[in-house]
Short mmCIF file of C-alpha atoms in Angstrom, two decimals:
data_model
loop_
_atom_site.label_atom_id
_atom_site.label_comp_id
_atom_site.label_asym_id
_atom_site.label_seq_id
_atom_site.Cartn_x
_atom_site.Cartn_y
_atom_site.Cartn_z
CA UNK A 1036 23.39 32.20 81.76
CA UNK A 1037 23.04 35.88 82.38
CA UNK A 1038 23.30 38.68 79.65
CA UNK A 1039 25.20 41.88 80.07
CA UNK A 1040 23.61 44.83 78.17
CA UNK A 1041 26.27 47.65 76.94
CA UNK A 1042 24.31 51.25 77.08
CA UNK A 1043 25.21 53.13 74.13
CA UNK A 1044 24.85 57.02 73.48
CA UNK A 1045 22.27 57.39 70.19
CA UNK A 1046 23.87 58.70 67.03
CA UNK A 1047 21.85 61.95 65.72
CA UNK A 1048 22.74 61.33 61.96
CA UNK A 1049 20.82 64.64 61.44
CA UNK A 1050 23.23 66.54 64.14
CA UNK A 1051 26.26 64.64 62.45
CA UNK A 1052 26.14 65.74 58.92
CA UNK A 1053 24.94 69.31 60.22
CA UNK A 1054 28.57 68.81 62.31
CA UNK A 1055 30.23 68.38 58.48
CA UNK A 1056 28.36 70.58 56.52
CA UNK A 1057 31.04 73.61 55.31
CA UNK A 1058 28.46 75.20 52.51
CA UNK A 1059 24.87 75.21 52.54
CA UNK A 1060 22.78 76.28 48.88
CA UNK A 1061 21.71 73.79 46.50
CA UNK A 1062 24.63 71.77 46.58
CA UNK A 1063 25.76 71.34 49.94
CA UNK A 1064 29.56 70.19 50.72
CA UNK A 1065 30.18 67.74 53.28
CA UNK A 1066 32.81 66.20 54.92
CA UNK A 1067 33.88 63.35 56.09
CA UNK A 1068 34.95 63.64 59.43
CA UNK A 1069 33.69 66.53 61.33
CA UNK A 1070 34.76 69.92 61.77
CA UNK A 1071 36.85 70.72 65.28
CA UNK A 1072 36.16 73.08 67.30
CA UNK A 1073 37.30 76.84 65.94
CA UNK A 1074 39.67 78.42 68.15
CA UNK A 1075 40.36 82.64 69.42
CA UNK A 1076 43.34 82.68 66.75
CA UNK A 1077 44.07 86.10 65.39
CA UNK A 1078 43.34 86.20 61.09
CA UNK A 1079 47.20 86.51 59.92
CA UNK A 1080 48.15 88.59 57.05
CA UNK A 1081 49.54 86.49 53.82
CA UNK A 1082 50.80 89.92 52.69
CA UNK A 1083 52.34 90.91 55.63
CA UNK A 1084 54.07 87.34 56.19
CA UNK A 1085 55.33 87.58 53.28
CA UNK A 1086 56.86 91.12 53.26
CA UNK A 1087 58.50 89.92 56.47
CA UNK A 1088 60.54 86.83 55.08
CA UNK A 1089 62.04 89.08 52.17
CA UNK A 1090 65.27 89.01 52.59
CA UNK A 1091 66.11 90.03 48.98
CA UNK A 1092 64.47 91.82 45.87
CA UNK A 1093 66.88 91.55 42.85
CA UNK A 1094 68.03 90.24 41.14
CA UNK A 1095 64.95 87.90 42.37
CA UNK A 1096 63.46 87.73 45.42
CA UNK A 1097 64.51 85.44 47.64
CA UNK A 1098 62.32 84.67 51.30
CA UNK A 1099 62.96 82.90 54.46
CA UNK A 1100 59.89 81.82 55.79
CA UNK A 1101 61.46 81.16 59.15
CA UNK A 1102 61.21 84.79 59.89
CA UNK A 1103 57.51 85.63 59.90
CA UNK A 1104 57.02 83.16 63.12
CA UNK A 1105 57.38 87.17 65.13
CA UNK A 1106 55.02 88.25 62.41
CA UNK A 1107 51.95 85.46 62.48
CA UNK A 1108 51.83 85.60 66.35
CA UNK A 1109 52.35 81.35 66.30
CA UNK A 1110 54.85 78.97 64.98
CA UNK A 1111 51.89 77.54 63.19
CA UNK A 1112 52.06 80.08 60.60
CA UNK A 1113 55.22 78.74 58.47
CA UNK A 1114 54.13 75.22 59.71
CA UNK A 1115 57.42 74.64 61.94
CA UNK A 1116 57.61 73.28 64.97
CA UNK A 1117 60.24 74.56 67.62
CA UNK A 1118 60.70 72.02 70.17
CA UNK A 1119 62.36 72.97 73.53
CA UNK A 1120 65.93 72.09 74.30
CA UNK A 1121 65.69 69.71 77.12
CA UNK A 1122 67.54 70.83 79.93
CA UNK A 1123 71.19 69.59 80.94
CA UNK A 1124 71.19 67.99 84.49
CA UNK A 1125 73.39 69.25 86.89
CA UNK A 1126 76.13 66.42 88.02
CA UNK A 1127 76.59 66.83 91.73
CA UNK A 1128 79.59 65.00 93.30
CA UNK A 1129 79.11 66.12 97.11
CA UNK A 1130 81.88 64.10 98.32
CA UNK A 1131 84.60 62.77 96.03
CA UNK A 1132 86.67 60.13 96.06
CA UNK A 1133 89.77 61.85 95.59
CA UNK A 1134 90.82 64.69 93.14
CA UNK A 1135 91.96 65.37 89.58
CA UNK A 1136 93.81 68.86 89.27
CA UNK A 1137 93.51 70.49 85.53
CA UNK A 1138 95.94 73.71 85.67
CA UNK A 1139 95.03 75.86 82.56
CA UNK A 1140 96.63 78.22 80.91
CA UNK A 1141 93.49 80.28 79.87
CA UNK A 1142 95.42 82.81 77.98
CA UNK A 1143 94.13 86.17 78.03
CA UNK A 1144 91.56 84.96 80.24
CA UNK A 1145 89.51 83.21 77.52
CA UNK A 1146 89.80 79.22 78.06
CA UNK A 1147 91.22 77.65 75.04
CA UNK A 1148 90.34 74.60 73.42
CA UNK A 1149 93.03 72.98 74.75
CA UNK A 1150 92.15 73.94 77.56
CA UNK A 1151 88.63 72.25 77.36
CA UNK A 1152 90.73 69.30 76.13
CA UNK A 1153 93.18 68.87 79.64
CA UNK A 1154 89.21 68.83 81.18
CA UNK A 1155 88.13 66.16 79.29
CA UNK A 1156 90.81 64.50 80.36
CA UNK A 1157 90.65 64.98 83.79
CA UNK A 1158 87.09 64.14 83.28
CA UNK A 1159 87.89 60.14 81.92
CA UNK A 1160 90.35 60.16 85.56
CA UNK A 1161 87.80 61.21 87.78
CA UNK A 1162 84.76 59.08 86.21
CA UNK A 1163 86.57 56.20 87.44
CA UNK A 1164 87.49 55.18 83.36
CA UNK A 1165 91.08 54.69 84.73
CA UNK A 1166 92.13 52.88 87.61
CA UNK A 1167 88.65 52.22 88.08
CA UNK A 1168 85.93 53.06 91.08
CA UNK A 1169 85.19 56.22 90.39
CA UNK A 1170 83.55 58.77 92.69
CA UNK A 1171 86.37 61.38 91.48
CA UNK A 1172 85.88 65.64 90.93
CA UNK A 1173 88.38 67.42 88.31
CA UNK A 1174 88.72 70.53 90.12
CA UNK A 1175 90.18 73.12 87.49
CA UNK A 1176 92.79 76.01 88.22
CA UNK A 1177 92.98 79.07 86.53
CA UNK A 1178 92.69 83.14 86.44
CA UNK A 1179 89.05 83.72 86.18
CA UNK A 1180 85.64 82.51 87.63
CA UNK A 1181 84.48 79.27 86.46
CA UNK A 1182 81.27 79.79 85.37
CA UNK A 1183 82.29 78.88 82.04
CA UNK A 1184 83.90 75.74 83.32
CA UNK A 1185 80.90 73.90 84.41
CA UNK A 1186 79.73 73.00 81.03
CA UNK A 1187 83.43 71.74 80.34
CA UNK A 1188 83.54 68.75 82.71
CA UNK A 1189 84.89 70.94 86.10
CA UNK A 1190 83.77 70.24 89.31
CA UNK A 1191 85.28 72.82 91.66
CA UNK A 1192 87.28 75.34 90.88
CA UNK A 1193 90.22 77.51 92.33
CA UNK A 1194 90.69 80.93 91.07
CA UNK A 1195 93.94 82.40 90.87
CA UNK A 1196 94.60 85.89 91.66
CA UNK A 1197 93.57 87.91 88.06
CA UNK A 1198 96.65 89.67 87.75
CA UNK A 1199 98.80 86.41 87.20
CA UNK A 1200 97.27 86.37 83.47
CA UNK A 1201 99.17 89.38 82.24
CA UNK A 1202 102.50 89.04 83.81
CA UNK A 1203 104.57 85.62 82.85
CA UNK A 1204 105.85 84.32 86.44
CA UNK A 1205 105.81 80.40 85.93
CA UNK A 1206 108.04 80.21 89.03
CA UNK A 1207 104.74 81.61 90.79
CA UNK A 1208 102.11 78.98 89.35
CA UNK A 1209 104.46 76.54 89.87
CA UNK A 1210 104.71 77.17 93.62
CA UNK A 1211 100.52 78.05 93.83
CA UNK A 1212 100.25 74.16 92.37
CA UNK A 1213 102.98 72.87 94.80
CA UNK A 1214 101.09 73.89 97.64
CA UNK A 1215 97.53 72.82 95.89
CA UNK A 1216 99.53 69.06 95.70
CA UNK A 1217 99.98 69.59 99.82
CA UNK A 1218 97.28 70.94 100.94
CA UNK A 1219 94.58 68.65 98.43
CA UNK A 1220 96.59 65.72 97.68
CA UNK A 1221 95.13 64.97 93.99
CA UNK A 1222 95.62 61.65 92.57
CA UNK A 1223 96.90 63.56 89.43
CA UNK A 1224 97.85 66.82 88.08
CA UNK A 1225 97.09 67.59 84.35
CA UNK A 1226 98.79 70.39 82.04
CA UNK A 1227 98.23 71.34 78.99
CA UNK A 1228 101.60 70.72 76.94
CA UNK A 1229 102.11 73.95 75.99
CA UNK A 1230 105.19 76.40 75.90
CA UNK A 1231 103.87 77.77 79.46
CA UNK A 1232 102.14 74.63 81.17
CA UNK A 1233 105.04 72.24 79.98
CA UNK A 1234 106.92 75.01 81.87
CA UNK A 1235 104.94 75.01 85.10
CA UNK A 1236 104.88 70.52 84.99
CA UNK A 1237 108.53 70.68 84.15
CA UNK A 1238 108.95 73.12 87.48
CA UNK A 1239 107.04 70.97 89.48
CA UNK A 1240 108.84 67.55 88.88
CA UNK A 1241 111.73 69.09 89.56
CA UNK A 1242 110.35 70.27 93.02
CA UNK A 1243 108.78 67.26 93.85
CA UNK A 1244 110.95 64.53 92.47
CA UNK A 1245 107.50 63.16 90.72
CA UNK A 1246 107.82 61.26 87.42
CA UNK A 1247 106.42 63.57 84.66
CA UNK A 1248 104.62 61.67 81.77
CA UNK A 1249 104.57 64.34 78.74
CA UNK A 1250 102.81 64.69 75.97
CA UNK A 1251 99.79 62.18 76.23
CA UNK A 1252 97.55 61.05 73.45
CA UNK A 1253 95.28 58.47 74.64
CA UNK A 1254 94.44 57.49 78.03
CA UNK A 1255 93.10 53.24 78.80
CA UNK A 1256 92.66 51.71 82.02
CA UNK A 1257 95.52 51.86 84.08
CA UNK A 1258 97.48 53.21 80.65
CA UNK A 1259 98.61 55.98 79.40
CA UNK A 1260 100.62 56.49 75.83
CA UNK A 1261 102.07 58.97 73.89
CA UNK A 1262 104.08 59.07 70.36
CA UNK A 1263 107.60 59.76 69.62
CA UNK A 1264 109.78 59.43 66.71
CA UNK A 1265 107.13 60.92 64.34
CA UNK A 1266 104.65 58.86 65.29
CA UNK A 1267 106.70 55.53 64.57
CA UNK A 1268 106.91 54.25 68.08
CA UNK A 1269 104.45 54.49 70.95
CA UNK A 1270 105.44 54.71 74.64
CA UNK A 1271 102.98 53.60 77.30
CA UNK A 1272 102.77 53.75 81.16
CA UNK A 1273 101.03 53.51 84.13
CA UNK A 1274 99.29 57.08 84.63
CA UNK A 1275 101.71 59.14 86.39
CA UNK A 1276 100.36 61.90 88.90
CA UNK A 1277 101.78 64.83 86.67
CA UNK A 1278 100.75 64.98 82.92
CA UNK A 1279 100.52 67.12 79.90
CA UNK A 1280 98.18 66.79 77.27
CA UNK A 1281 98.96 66.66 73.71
CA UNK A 1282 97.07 69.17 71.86
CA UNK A 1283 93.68 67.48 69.95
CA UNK A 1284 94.64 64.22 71.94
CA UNK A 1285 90.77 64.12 73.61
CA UNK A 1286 87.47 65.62 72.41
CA UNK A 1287 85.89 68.60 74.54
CA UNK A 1288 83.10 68.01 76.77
CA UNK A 1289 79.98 68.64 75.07
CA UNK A 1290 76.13 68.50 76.73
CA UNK A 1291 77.41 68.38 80.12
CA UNK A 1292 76.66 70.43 83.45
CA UNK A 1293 78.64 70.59 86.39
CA UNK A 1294 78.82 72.22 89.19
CA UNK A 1295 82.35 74.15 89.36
CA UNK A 1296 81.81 75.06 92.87
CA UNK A 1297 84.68 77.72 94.08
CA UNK A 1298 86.57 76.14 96.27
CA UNK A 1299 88.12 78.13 98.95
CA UNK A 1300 91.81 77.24 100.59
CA UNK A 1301 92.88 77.74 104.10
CA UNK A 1302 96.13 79.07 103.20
CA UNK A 1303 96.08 81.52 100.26
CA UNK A 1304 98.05 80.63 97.09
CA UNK A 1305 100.33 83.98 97.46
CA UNK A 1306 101.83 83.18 100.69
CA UNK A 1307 105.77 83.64 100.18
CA UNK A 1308 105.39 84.84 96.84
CA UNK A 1309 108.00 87.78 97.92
CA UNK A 1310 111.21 85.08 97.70
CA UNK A 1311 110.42 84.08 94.53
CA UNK A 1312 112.72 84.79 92.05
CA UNK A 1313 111.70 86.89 89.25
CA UNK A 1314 112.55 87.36 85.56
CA UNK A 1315 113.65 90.88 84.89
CA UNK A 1316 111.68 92.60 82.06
CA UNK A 1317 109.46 89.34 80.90
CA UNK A 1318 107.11 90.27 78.61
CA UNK A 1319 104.96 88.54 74.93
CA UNK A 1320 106.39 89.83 71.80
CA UNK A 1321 103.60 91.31 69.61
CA UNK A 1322 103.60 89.12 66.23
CA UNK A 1323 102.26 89.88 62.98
CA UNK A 1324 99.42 88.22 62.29
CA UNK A 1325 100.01 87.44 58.12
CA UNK A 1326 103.61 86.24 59.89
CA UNK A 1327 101.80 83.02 61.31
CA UNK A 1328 100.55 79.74 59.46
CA UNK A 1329 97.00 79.03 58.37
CA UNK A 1330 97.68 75.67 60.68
CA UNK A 1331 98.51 77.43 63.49
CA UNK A 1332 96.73 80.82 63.93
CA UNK A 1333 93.87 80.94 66.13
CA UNK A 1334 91.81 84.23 63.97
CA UNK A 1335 91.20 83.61 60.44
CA UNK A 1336 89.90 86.36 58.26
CA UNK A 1337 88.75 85.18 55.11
CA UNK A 1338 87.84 86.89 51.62
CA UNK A 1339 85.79 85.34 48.37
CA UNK A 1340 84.45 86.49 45.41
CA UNK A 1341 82.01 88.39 46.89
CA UNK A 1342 84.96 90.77 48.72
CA UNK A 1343 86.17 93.73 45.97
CA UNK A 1344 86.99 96.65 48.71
CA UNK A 1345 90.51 95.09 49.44
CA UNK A 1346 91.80 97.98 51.45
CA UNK A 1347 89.21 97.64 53.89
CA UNK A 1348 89.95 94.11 53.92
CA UNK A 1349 93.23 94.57 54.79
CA UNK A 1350 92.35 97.28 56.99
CA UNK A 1351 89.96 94.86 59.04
CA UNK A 1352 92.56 92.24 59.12
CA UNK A 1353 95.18 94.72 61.02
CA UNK A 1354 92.49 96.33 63.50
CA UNK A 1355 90.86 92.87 64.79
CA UNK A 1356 94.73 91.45 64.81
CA UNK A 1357 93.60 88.64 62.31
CA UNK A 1358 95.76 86.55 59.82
CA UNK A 1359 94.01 87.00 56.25
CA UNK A 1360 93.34 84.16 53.92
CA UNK A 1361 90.98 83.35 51.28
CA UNK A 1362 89.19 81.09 48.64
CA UNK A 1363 91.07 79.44 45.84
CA UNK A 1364 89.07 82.09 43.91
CA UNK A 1365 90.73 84.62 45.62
CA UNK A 1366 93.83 83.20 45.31
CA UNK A 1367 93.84 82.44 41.35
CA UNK A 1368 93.37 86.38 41.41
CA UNK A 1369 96.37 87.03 42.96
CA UNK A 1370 94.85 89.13 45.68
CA UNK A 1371 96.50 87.14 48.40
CA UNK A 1372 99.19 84.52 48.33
CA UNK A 1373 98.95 80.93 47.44
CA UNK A 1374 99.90 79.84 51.04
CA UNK A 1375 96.69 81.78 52.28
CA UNK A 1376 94.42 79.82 50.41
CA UNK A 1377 91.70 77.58 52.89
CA UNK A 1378 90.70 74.57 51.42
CA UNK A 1379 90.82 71.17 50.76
CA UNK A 1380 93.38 72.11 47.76
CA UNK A 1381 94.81 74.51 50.43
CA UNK A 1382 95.34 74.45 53.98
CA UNK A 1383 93.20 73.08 56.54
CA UNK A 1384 92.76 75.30 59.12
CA UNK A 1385 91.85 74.86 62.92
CA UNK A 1386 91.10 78.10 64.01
CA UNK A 1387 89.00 79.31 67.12
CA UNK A 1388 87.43 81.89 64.83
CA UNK A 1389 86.96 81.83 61.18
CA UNK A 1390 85.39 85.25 60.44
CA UNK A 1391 84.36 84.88 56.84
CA UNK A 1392 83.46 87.54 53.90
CA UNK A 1393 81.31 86.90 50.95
CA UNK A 1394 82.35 83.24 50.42
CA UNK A 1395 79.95 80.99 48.87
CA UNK A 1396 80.94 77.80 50.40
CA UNK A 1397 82.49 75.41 48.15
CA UNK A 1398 82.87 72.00 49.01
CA UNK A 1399 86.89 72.04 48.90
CA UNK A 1400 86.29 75.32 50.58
CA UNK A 1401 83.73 73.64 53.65
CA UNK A 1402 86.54 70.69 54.01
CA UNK A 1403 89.27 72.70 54.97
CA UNK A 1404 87.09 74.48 57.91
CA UNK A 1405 85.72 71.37 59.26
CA UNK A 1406 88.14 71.81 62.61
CA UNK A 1407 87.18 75.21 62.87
CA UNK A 1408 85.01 75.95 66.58
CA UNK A 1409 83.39 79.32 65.53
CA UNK A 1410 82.51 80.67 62.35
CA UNK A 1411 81.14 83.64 61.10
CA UNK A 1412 80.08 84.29 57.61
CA UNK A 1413 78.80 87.25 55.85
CA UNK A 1414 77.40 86.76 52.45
CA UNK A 1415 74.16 88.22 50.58
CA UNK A 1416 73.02 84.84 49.75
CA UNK A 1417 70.68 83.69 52.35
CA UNK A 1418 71.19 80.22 51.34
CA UNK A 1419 74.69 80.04 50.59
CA UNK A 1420 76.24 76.93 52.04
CA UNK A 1421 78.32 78.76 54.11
CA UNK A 1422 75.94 80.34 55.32
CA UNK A 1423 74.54 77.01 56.78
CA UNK A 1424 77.74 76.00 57.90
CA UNK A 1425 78.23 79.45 60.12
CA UNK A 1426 77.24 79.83 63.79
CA UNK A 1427 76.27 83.45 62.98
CA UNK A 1428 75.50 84.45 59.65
CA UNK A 1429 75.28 88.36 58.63
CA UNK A 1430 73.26 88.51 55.45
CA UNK A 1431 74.50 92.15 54.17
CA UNK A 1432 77.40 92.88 51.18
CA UNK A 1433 80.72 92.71 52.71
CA UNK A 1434 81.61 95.83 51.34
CA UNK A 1435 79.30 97.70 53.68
CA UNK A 1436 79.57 95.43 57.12
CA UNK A 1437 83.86 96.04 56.81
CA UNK A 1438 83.80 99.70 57.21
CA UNK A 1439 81.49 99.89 60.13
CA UNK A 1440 83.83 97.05 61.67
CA UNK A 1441 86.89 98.91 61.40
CA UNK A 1442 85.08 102.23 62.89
CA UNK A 1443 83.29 100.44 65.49
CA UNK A 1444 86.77 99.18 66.79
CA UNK A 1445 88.55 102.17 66.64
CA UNK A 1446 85.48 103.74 68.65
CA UNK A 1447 86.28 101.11 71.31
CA UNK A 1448 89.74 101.63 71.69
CA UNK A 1449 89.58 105.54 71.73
CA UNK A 1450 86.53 104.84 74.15
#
């Protein structure tokens, strides 16, 4: 029977409790495991950290320690650490199956939420979760590059002339999709139901003789349904190639990357657009802002407590085109109408933008913004809950950041 000898490195007990020795003298301190290796890390300054994270004297001061990270030269320093986003992959669908068409409005040239919405759509049609296989591309139409698609679900993209955004022409999208439908043949076509794409899909099924499926609200395999009668009844079909989509009827696309390759036509999309008829004098009527519901404005400018310069207020509120609104504090002070109040005890509000001065955050208050995309809050509580709940936070009194607002935007437009 043969023995196997293990070689072992000798342990210098001397050399280890020299390694955990911290302070030498009569009464030496040791520890118990030993001490690592010291690093080239540059001394920080406790005063100077601190100096940097005051973010308010009086009536106490109040710090955010988040802010000396620049300061301390490491994340170390306030004992956070700031992990890296991992990045989106890039969905590549070289050849697809066949095609899903998602004509936006993009008004002004900004894409909507509903827009985002028709994608998402589109998105659930080209995956293959209807009708099954799969192997699809949503290929998005609209003024504008579409850059800003590809994190929205859109695969390629075809960019209609910029000048179609300002003038209102729907016989002229309506003939630019017509010959899209010949010349691509997509499986289906999706609109947003909207005063202008309901338009365009309405156009189009007329032209075509296609069956036009409107107002959609859910999508299965192989079915799609829709509401009527106040939401009593419910009406379902085989997807038909031309649909609208009911506004909030899908959820946007969100941590997705796609490719929204241009997508360049043989024929261009203004041939014969000198026939078309035209509507003489078509133009938007300007609206007033305070004129339009809480429910269905899409710029919400908000006051609270902390607002007491009310003419700038309402100055601010006429030069960014807003409709005004404000807390139930606000409200029980009679600066603004009952009907403007936000809230849970008020109106629930699904704005794009919900631009917010010196509000505190309540949670009635934080309830009735839920459905709100973008919010902006400025308050001179760092920890206010609104505050938290904002995608940018200004931490300044409202009183001075209104002014500058209104003469920064009159700058612009003079400039």
């Amino acid at each position: 029977m043969s023995q196997h000898t293990t070689m072992r490195r000798r342990v210098d007990p001397r050399a280890e409790r020299a390694s955990r020795t911290i302070l030498t003298g009569q009464r030496p301190r040791v520890l118990r495991q030993p001490v690592a290796a010291a690093t080239n890390e540059r001394r920080r300054d406790p005063r100077a950290i601190r100096d940097v994270a005051l973010v308010q004297r009086q009536p106490r001061p109040r710090y955010d320690w988040a802010r000396d990270a620049a300061s301390a030269g490491t994340v170390a320093a306030v004992g956070h650490a700031i992990a890296a986003a991992p990045a989106i992959p890039l969905q590549v669908i070289a050849e697809p199956a066949y095609l899903v068409l998602a004509m936006l409005d993009r008004p002004g040239g900004e894409v909507s939420e509903h827009d985002r919405q028709v994608i998402a759509a589109a998105r659930l049609l080209a995956d293959g979760a209807i009708g099954g296989g799969g192997g699809g591309a949503v290929v998005t139409v609209s003024t504008g590059s579409g850059e800003v698609l590809a994190e929205a679900g859109s695969d390629r993209h075809v960019a209609l002339p910029d000048g179609w955004a300002d003038d209102y022409v729907p016989e002229r999208r309506a003939a630019a999709a017509s010959a899209l439908m010949e010349a691509l043949s997509p499986r289906h076509i999706l609109f947003p139901d909207t005063p202008d794409g309901g338009d365009v899909a309405r156009r189009i099924a007329a032209a075509t003789g296609e069956r036009l499926f409107a107002g959609v609200q859910s999508l299965g395999p192989d079915r799609a349904t829709r509401q009527s009668a106040g939401g009593s009844l419910e009406t379902g079909r085989r997807p038909t190639r031309l649909m609208t989509i009911a506004v909030d009827a899908f959820a946007p696309l969100d941590g997705v990357r796609h490719e929204a390759r241009p997508l360049h036509l043989a024929a261009p999309l203004t041939a014969g657009e000198e026939v078309l008829p035209r509507l003489g004098g078509a133009r938007r009527l300007a609206v007033d802002p305070d004129a339009l519901s809480l429910s269905e404005t899409d710029f919400i400018l908000s006051a609270g407590n902390g607002v007491t310069d009310w003419q700038s207020f309402a100055e601010l509120g006429e030069a960014l085109g807003a409709t005004r609104a404000g807390s139930r504090v606000v409200c029980d002070a009679g600066h603004l109408p009952r009907e403007r109040q936000v809230g849970a005890s008020g109106t629930v509000v699904s704005a794009r933008c919900y631009l917010a001065f010196g509000i505190a955050g309540a949670p009635q208050h934080l309830q009735g913004i839920t459905g709100v995309r973008n919010v902006i809050a400025v308050n001179t509580d760092l920890h206010a809950e609104m505050i938290k709940r904002a995608d940018l936070s200004i931490v300044a009194d409202a009183q001075e950041i209104m002014p500058a607002l209104i003469r920064l935007i009159r700058e612009r437009r003079h400039g």
